[in-house]
Short mmCIF file of C-alpha atoms in Angstrom, two decimals:
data_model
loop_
_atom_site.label_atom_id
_atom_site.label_comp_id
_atom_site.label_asym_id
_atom_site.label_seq_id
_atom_site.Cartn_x
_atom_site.Cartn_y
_atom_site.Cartn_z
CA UNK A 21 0.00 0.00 0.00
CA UNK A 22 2.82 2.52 0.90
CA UNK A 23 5.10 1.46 -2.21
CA UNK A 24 1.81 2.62 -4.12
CA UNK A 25 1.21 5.72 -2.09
CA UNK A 26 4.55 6.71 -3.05
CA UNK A 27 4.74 5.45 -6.98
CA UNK A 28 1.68 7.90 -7.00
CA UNK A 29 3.33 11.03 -5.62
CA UNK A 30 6.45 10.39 -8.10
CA UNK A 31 4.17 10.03 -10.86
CA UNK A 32 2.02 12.83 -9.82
CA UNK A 33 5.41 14.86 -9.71
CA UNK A 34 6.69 13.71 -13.26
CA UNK A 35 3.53 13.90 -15.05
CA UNK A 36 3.26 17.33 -17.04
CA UNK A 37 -0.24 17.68 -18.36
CA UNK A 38 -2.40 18.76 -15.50
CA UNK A 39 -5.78 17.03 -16.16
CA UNK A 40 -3.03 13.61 -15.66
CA UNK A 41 -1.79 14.95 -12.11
CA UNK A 42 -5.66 15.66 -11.18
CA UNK A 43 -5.99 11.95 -11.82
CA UNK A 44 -3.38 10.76 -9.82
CA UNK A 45 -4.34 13.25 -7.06
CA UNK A 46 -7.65 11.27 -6.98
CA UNK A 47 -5.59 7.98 -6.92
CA UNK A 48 -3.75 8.94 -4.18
CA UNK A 49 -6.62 9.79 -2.28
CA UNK A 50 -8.40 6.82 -2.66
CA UNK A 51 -4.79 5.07 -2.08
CA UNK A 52 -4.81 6.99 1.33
CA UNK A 53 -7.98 6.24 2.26
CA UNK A 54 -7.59 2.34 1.84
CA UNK A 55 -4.36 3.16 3.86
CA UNK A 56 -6.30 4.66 6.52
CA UNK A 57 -8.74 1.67 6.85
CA UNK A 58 -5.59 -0.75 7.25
CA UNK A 59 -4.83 1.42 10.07
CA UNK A 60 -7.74 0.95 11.51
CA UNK A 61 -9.10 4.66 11.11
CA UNK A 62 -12.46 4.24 9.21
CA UNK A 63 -13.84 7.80 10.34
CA UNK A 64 -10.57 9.50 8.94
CA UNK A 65 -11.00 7.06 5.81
CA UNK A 66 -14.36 7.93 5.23
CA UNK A 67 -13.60 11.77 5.17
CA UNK A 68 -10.68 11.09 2.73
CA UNK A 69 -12.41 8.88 0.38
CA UNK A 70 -15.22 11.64 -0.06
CA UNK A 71 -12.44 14.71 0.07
CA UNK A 72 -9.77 13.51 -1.61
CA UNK A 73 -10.87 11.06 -4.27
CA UNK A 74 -13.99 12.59 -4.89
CA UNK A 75 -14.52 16.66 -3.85
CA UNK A 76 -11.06 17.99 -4.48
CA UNK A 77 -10.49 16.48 -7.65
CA UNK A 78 -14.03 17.85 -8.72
CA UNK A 79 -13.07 21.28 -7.86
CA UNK A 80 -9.65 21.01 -9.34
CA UNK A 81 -11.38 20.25 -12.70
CA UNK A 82 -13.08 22.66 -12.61
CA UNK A 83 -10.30 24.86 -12.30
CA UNK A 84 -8.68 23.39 -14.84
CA UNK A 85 -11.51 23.62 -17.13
CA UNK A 86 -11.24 27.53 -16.66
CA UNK A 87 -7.04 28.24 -16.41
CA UNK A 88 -6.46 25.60 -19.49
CA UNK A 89 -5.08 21.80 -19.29
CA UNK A 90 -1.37 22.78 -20.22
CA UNK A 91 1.44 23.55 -17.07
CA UNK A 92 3.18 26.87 -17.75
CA UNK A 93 6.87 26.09 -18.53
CA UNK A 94 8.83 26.53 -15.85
CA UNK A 95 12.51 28.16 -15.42
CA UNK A 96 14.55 25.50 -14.39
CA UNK A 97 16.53 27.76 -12.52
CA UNK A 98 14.35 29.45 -10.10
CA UNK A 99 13.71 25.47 -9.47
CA UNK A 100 16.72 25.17 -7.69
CA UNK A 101 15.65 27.11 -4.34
CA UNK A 102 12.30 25.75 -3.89
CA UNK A 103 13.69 22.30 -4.32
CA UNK A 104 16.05 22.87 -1.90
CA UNK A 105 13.70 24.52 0.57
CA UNK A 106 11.43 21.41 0.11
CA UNK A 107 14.42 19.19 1.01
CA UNK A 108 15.35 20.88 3.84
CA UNK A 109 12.04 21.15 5.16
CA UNK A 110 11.49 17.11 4.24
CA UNK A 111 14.74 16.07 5.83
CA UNK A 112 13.80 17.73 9.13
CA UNK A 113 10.42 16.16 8.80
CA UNK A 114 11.87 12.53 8.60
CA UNK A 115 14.32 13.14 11.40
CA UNK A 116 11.32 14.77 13.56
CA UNK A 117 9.70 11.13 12.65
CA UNK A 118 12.94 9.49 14.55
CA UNK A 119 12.30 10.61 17.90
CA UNK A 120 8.25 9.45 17.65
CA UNK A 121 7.61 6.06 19.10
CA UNK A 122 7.34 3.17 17.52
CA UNK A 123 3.60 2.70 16.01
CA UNK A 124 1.17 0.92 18.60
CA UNK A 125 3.82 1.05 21.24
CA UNK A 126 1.93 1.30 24.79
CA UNK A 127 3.72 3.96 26.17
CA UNK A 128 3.19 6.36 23.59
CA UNK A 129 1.88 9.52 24.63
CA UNK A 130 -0.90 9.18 22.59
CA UNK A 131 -1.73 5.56 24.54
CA UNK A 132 -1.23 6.90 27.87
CA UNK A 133 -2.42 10.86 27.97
CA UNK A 134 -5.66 11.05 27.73
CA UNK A 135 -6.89 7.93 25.49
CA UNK A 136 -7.13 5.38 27.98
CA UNK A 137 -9.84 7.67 29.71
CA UNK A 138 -11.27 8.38 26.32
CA UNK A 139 -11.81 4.18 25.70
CA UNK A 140 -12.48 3.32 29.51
CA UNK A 141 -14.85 5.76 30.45
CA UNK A 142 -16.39 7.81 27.41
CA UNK A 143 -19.37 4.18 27.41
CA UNK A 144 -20.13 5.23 30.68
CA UNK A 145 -19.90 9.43 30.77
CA UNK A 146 -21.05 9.84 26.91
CA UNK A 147 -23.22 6.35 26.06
CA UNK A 148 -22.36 6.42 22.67
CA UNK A 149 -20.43 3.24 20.88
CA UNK A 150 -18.14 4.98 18.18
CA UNK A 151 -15.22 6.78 20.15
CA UNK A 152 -14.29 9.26 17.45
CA UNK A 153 -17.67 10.58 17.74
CA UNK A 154 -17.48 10.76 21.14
CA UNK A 155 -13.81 12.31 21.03
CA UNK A 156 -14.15 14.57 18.66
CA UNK A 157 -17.95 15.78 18.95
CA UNK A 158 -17.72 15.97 23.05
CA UNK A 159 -14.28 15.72 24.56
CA UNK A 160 -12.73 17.82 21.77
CA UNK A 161 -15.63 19.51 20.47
CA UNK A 162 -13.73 22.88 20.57
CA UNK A 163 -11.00 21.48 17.83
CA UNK A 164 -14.24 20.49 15.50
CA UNK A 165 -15.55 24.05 16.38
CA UNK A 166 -12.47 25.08 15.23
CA UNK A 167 -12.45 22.70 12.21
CA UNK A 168 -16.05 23.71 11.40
CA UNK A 169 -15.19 27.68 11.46
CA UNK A 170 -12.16 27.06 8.95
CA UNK A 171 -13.98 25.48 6.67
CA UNK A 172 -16.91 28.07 7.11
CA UNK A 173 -13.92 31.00 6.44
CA UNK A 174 -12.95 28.81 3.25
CA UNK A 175 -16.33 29.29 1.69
CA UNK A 176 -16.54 32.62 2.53
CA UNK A 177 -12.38 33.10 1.28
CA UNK A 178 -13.68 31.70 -1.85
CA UNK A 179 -17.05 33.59 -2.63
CA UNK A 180 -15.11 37.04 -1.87
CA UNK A 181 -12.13 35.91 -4.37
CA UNK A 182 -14.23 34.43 -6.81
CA UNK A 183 -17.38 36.03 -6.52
CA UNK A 184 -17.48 38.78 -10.21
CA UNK A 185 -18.09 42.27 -9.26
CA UNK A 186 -21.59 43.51 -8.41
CA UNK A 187 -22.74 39.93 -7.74
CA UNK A 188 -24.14 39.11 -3.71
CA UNK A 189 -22.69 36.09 -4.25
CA UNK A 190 -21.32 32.58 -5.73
CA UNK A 191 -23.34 32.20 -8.67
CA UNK A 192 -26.15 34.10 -10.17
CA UNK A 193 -26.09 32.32 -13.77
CA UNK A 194 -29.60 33.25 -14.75
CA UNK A 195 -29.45 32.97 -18.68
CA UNK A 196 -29.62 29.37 -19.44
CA UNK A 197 -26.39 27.55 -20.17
CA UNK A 198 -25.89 27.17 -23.92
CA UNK A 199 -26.47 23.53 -25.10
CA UNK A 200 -24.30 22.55 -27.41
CA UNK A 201 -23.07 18.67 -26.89
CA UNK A 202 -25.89 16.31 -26.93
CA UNK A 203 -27.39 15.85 -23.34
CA UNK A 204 -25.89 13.50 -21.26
CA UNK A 205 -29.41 10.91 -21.50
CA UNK A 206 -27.60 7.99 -20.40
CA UNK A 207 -25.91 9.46 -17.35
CA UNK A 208 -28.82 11.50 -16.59
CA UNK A 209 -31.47 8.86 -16.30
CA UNK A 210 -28.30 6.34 -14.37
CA UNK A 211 -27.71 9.80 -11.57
CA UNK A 212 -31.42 9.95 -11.49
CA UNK A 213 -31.81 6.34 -9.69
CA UNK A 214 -28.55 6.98 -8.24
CA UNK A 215 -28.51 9.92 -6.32
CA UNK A 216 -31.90 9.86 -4.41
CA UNK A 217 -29.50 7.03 -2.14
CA UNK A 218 -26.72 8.89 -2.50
CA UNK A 219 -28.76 11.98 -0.47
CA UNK A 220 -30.25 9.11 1.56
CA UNK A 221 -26.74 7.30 2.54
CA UNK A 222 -25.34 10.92 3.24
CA UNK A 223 -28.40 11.34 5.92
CA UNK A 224 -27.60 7.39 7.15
CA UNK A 225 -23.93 8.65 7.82
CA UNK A 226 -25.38 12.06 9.71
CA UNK A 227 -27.12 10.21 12.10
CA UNK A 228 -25.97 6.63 12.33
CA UNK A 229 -22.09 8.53 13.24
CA UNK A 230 -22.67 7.70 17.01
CA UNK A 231 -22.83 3.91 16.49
CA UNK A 232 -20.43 3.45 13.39
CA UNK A 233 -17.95 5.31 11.70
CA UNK A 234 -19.55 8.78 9.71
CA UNK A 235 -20.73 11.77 11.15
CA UNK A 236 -21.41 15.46 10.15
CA UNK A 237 -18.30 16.29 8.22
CA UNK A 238 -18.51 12.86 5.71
CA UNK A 239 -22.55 12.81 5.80
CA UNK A 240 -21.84 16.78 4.51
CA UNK A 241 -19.44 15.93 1.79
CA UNK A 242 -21.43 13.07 0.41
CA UNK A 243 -24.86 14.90 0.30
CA UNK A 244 -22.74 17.84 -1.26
CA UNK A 245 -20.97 15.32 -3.89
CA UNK A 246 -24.50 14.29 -4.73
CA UNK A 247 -25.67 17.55 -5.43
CA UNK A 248 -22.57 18.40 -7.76
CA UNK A 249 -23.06 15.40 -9.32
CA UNK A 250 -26.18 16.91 -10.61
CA UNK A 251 -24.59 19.86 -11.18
CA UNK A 252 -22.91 18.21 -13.54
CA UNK A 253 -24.79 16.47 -15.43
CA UNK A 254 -27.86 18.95 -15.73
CA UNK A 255 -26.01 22.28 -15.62
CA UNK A 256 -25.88 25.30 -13.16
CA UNK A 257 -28.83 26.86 -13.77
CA UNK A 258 -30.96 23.83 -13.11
CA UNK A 259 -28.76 23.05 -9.91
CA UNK A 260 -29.25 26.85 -8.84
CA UNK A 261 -33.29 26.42 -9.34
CA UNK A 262 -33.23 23.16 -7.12
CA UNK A 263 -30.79 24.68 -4.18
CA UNK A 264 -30.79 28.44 -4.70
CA UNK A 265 -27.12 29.96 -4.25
CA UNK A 266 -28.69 32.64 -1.60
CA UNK A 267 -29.64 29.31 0.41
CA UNK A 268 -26.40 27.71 0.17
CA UNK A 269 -24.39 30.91 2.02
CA UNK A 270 -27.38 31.56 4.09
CA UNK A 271 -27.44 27.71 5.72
CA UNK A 272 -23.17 27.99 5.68
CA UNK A 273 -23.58 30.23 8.65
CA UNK A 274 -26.63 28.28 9.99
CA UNK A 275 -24.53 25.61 10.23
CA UNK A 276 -21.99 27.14 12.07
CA UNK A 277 -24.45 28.96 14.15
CA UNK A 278 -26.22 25.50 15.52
CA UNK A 279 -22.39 24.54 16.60
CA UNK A 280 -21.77 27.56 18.56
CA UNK A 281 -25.41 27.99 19.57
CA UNK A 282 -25.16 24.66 21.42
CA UNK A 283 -22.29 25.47 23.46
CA UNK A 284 -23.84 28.89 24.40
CA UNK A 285 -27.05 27.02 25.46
CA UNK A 286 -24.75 24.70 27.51
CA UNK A 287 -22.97 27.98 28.69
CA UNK A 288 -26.39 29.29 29.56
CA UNK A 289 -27.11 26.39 31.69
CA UNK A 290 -24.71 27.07 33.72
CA UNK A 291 -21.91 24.60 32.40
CA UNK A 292 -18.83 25.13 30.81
CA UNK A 293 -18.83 26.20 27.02
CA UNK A 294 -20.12 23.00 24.91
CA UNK A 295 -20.65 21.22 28.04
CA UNK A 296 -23.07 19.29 26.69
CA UNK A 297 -24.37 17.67 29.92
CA UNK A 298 -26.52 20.83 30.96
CA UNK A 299 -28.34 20.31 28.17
CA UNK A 300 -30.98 17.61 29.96
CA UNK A 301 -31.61 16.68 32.85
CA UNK A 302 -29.63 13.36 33.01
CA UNK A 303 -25.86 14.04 31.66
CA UNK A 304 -25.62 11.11 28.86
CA UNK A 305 -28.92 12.04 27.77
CA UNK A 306 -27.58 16.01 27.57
CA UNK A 307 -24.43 14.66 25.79
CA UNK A 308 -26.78 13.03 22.95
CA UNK A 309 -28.81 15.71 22.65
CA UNK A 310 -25.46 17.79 22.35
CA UNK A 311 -23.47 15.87 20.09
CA UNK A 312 -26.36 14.99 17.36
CA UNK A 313 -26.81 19.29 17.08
CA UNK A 314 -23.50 19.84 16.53
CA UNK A 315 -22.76 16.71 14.27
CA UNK A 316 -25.89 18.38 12.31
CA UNK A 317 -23.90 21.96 12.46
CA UNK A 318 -21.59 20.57 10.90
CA UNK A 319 -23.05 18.60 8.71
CA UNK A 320 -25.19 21.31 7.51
CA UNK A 321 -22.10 24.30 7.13
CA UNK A 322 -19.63 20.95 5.34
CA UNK A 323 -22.18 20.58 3.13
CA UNK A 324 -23.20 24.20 2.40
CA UNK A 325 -20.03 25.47 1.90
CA UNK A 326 -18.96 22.69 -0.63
CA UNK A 327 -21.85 23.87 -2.81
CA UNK A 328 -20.61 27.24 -1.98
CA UNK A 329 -17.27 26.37 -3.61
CA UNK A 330 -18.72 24.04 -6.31
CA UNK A 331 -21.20 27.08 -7.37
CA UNK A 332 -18.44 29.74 -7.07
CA UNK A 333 -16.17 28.00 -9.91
CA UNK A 334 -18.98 26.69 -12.00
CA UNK A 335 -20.23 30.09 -11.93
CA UNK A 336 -17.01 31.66 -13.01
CA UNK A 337 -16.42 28.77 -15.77
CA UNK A 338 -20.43 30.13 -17.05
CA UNK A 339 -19.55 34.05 -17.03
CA UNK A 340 -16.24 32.97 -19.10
CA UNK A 341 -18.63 31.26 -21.58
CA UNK A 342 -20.41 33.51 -22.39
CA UNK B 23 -22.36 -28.38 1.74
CA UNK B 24 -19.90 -26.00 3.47
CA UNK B 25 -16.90 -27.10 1.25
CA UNK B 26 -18.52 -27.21 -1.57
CA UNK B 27 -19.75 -23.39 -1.49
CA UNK B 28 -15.86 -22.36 -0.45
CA UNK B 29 -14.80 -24.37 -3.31
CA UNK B 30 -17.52 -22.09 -5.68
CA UNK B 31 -15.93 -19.33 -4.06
CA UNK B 32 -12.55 -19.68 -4.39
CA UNK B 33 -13.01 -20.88 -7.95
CA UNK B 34 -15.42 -17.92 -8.55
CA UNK B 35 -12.41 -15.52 -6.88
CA UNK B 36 -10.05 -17.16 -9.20
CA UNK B 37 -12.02 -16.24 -11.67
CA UNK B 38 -12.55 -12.49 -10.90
CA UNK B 39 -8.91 -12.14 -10.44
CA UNK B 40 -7.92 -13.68 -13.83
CA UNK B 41 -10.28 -11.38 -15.57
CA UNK B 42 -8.99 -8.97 -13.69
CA UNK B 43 -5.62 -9.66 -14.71
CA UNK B 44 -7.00 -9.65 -18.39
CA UNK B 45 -8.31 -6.29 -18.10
CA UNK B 46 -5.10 -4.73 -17.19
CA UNK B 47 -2.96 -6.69 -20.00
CA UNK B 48 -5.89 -5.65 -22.51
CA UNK B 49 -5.44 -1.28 -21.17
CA UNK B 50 -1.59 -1.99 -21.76
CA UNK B 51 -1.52 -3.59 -24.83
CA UNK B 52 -4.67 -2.61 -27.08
CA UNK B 53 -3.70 -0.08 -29.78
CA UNK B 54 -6.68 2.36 -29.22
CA UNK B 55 -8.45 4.38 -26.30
CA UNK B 56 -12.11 2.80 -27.19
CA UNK B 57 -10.52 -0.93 -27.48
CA UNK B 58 -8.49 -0.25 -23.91
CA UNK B 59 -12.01 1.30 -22.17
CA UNK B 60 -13.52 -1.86 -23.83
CA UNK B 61 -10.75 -4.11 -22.43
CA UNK B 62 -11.11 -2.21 -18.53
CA UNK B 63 -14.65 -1.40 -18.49
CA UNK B 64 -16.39 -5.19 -19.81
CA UNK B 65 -13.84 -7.09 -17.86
CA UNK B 66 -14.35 -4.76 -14.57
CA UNK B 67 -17.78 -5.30 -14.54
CA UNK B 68 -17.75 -8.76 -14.95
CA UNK B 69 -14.65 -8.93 -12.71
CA UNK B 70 -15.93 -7.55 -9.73
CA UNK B 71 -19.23 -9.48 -10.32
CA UNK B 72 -17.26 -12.75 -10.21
CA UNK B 73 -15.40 -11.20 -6.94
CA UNK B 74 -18.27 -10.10 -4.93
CA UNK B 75 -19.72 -13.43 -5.78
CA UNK B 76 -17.42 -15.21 -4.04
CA UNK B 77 -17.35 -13.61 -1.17
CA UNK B 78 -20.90 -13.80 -0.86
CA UNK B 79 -20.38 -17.72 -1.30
CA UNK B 80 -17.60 -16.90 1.51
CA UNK B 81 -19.50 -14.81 4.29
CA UNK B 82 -22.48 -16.68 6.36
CA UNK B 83 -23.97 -13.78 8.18
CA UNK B 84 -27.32 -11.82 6.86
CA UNK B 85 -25.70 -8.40 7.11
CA UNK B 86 -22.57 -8.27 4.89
CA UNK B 87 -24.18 -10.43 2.44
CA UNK B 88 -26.87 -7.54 2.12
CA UNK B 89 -24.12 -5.02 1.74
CA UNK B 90 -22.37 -7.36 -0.46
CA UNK B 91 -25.32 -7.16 -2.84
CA UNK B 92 -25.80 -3.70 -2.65
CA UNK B 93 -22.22 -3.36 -3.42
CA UNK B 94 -22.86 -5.50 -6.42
CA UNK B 95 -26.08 -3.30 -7.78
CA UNK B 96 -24.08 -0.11 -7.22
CA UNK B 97 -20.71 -1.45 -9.66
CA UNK B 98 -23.21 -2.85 -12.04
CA UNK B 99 -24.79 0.74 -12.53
CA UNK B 100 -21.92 2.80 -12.21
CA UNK B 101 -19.36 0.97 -14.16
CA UNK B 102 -21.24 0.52 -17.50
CA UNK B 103 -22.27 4.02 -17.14
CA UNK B 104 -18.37 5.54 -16.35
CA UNK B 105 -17.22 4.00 -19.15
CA UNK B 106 -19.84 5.38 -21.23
CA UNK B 107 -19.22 8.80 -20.57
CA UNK B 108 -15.59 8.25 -20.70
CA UNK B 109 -15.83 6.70 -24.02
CA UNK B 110 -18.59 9.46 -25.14
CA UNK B 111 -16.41 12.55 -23.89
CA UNK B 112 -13.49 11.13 -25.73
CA UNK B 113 -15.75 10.94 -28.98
CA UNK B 114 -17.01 14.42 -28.19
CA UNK B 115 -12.92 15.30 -28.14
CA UNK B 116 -12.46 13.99 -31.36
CA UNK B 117 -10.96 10.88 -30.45
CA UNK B 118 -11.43 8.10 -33.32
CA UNK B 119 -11.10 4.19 -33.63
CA UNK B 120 -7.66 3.36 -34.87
CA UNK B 121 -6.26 0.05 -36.57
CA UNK B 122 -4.08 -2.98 -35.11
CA UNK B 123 -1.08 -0.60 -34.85
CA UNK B 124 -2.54 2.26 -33.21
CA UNK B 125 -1.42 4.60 -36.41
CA UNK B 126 -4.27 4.49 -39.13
CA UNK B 127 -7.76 6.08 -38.73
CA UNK B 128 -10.13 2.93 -39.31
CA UNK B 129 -12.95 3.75 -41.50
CA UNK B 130 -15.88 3.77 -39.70
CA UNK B 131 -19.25 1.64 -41.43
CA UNK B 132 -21.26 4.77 -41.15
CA UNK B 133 -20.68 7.77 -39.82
CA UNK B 134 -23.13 10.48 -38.22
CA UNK B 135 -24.46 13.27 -40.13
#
C-alpha cells in the first residue's frame, strides 16, 4: 500500500499535463484512504475517500476547465531554491519522525495521555459506541468548532475571491447555459436512480455517526458530492433552481451557528462552554442531545459550503462562456 | 455443503482475479483508447461481479451479504455508465477508432451526419 502511495506522488510529480496529475491526485486519495482503513481509522478514511478522491479532484477540474489543461513552462533555474527549501524542510520532517515512538507502542503519549480515559470511560460518561464521535464531537468539540469555522472562512475566502463584481454572491447564472453537446441521456437517467440514495446514505452517515464510523463532516461531503453530481450532469442553472445559491451561504452560517449555539445554550445552563451535559436533565442524555446538534452543524455548514465552492467556480467557468 | 460453497468461491475468486488480470494486459496492450475502455470497463464489470460473488459464497452472516449485494447493484450501474461517458467525452474530443497498430484512422461503417 505505501510502495503505491509513493509510486503515486512520483508520478504525480513527473507527469506534465495537469488534467493527468488531477488523476493521480484522486488515486492517491483513494490510495490513502484504503491506507487509513488498514490502520484501523475508518472515520478519517471515510472523510478522505469523499475529500480527496472525490470533492477535491471535482473542484480542481473545474479549475482546470477555466485556467487551461497545459502547465506553464517553468525556469529550471528558479527550481533550484524551492527544491532545496522542500528538502530541507522534508529532511527535518523525517528526522522529527525518529524521535516518535514506535507505532502501537503502549507507552506512547498518545496511549497513555488522555486515550485510555477516552476508551475506559467515554461508554459510561457519553453512552455512545463509536469513540471518534465521542472524542471529537464531546471531549474535543472545541477542535471540530475550530475545524467547522475554517472550513466556514474557506467558503466565505472563496465567494469574496471568486465572486465577479456587483454579484451578492457565488453564482447568479440566470441565462440558461448554452447547449451545445448532446445531453448526457444515459448518465442522466443512471444519476437519477442513483442519487436519491446517495442523499439518503449521506443522511444514514449524519445520524448513524454515534454507532459506526460517519458523522457530520462525511454525511456533509457526500450529500454535497450528490448535489454536484447533478450539477454536472444537468447544468448550473438547473442546480441553482433546485438549491438556490442565496440558500447555500445563508445555511453555511446556519450551520456554524447551531455549533456555537449549542455550546452557548450549555454555557447558559450554567456549564462550561459545549458542556453538553446541561443540556438535559440526566448528563448522557444532555451529551446526545449535544453531540447529534453539533454533528448536524456541521453537517449542515460541510455541506453548504462545498456547494458554496462548487457554485463559485462553476459560476465563473459560465460568465467565461459567455 | 460448506466445502462445496468455499470451493464455488474460491473458484469464482479465481475467476474475478484472472479477468482482472485480463483487463489490465488488454489497457496496456490494445492499440486504441475505445478498445483499452472496452478491455477495462467489460472485464471490470464482470470482474468484480465474479469477486463479490465469491465472497458472498464466503461470508455466512445476513448483514454483509446484504451489503455485499448492494455493493454488487451499485458497480453494475456505475461501471457501464463511467465508461460510457468516458468513451462518449473522448468521442465528443475527437478521439477516433484506430487500426491494429494504433497509427491508421479505421474507417468507420457509417458515420453520423
Amino acid at each position: 500500500m505505501l510502495c503505491l502511495l509513493v509510486a503515486t506522488a512520483i508520478a504525480l510529480i513527473a507527469v506534465r499535463g495537469l488534467l493527468a496529475s488531477i488523476m493521480l491526485t484522486s488515486v492517491y486519495g483513494l490510495l490513502s484512504a484504503s491506507f487509513f482503513v488498514t490502520m484501523d481509522a475508518v472515520d478519517v478514511a471515510f472523510t478522505e475517500a469523499a475529500v480527496g478522491a472525490g470533492v477535491s479532484p471535482l473542484l480542481l477540474l473545474l479549475t482546470v476547465a477555466i485556467v487551461g489543461r497545459r502547465e506553464a513552462a517553468s525556469n529550471a533555474r528558479r527550481l533550484v531554491v524551492p527544491l532545496l527549501l522542500v528538502t530541507v524542510t522534508g529532511a527535518l520532517l523525517i528526522i522529527g519522525t525518529l524521535d516518535m515512538p514506535s507505532f502501537g507502542s503502549p507507552d506512547a503519549p498518545a496511549q497513555t495521555h488522555v486515550a485510555p480515559r477516552y476508551l475506559q470511560q467515554s461508554g459510561d460518561e457519553i453512552g455512545i459506541p463509536n469513540v471518534v464521535t465521542s472524542v471529537l464531537a464531546s471531549y474535543r468539540a472545541y477542535d471540530t468548532l475550530g475545524e467547522v469555522l475554517v472550513i466556514f472562512t474557506a467558503g466565505v475566502a472563496v465567494l469574496l475571491a471568486l465572486a465577479p463584481a456587483g454579484q451578492g454572491g457565488s453564482a447568479r447564472a440566470e441565462p440558461p447555459a448554452p447547449e451545445h453537446l448532446a445531453p448526457h441521456t444515459i448518465l442522466q437517467v443512471v444519476s437519477k436512480l442513483l442519487i436519491p440514495f446517495m442523499l439518503l446514505f449521506a443522511f444514514y452517515v449524519q445520524f448513524h455517526g454515534e454507532y459506526g464510523p460517519g458523522g457530520g463532516f462525511q454525511a456533509g461531503v457526500i450529500f454535497a458530492s450528490g448535489i454536484i453530481l447533478y450539477g454536472l450532469l444537468y447544468g448550473l442553472p438547473t442546480v441553482c433552481r433546485v438549491i438556490p445559491p442565496p440558500v447555500v451561504e445563508v445555511l453555511a452560517a446556519v450551520g456554524a451557528l447551531i455549533y456555537g449555539l449549542t455550546g452557548v445554550l450549555s454555557l447558559l445552563a450554567g456549564k462550561n462552554f459545549l458542556d453538553y451535559s446541561a443540556l438535559a436533565a440526566d448528563p448522557v442524555t444532555g451529551q446526545h442531545i449535544g453531540i447529534i446538534a453539533i454533528e448536524l452543524g456541521v453537517g449542515i455548514a460541510v455541506a453548504a459550503v462545498i456547494i458554496t465552492i462548487y457554485y463559485a467556480f462553476a459560476g465563473r467557468l459560465h460568465t467565461r462562456e459567455d | 455443503m460448506s466445502t462445496l460453497w468455499l470451493w464455488a468461491s474460491d473458484a469464482c475468486l479465481l475467476i474475478g482475479s484472472f479477468l482482472l488480470l485480463t483487463g489490465a494486459l488488454g489497457f496496456l496492450r490494445f492499440p486504441d483508447f475505445y478498445a483499452r475502455i472496452h478491455a477495462c470497463g467489460v472485464t471490470e464489470t464482470l470482474a468484480t461481479g465474479f469477486v463479490l460473488l465469491g465472497l458472498l459464497l464466503r461470508s455466512d452472516d445476513a448483514m454483509p451479504q446484504v451489503k455485499l449485494v448492494l455493493i454488487l447493484l451499485f458497480v453494475l450501474f456505475s461501471s457501464p455508465t463511467a465508461s460510457h461517458a468516458l468513451a462518449k467525452a473522448a468521442w465528443n474530443a475527437g478521439v477516433r477508432p484506430r487500426d491494429n497498430s494504433g497509427k491508421r484512422r479505421v474507417s468507420l461503417p457509417h458515420t453520423d451526419p
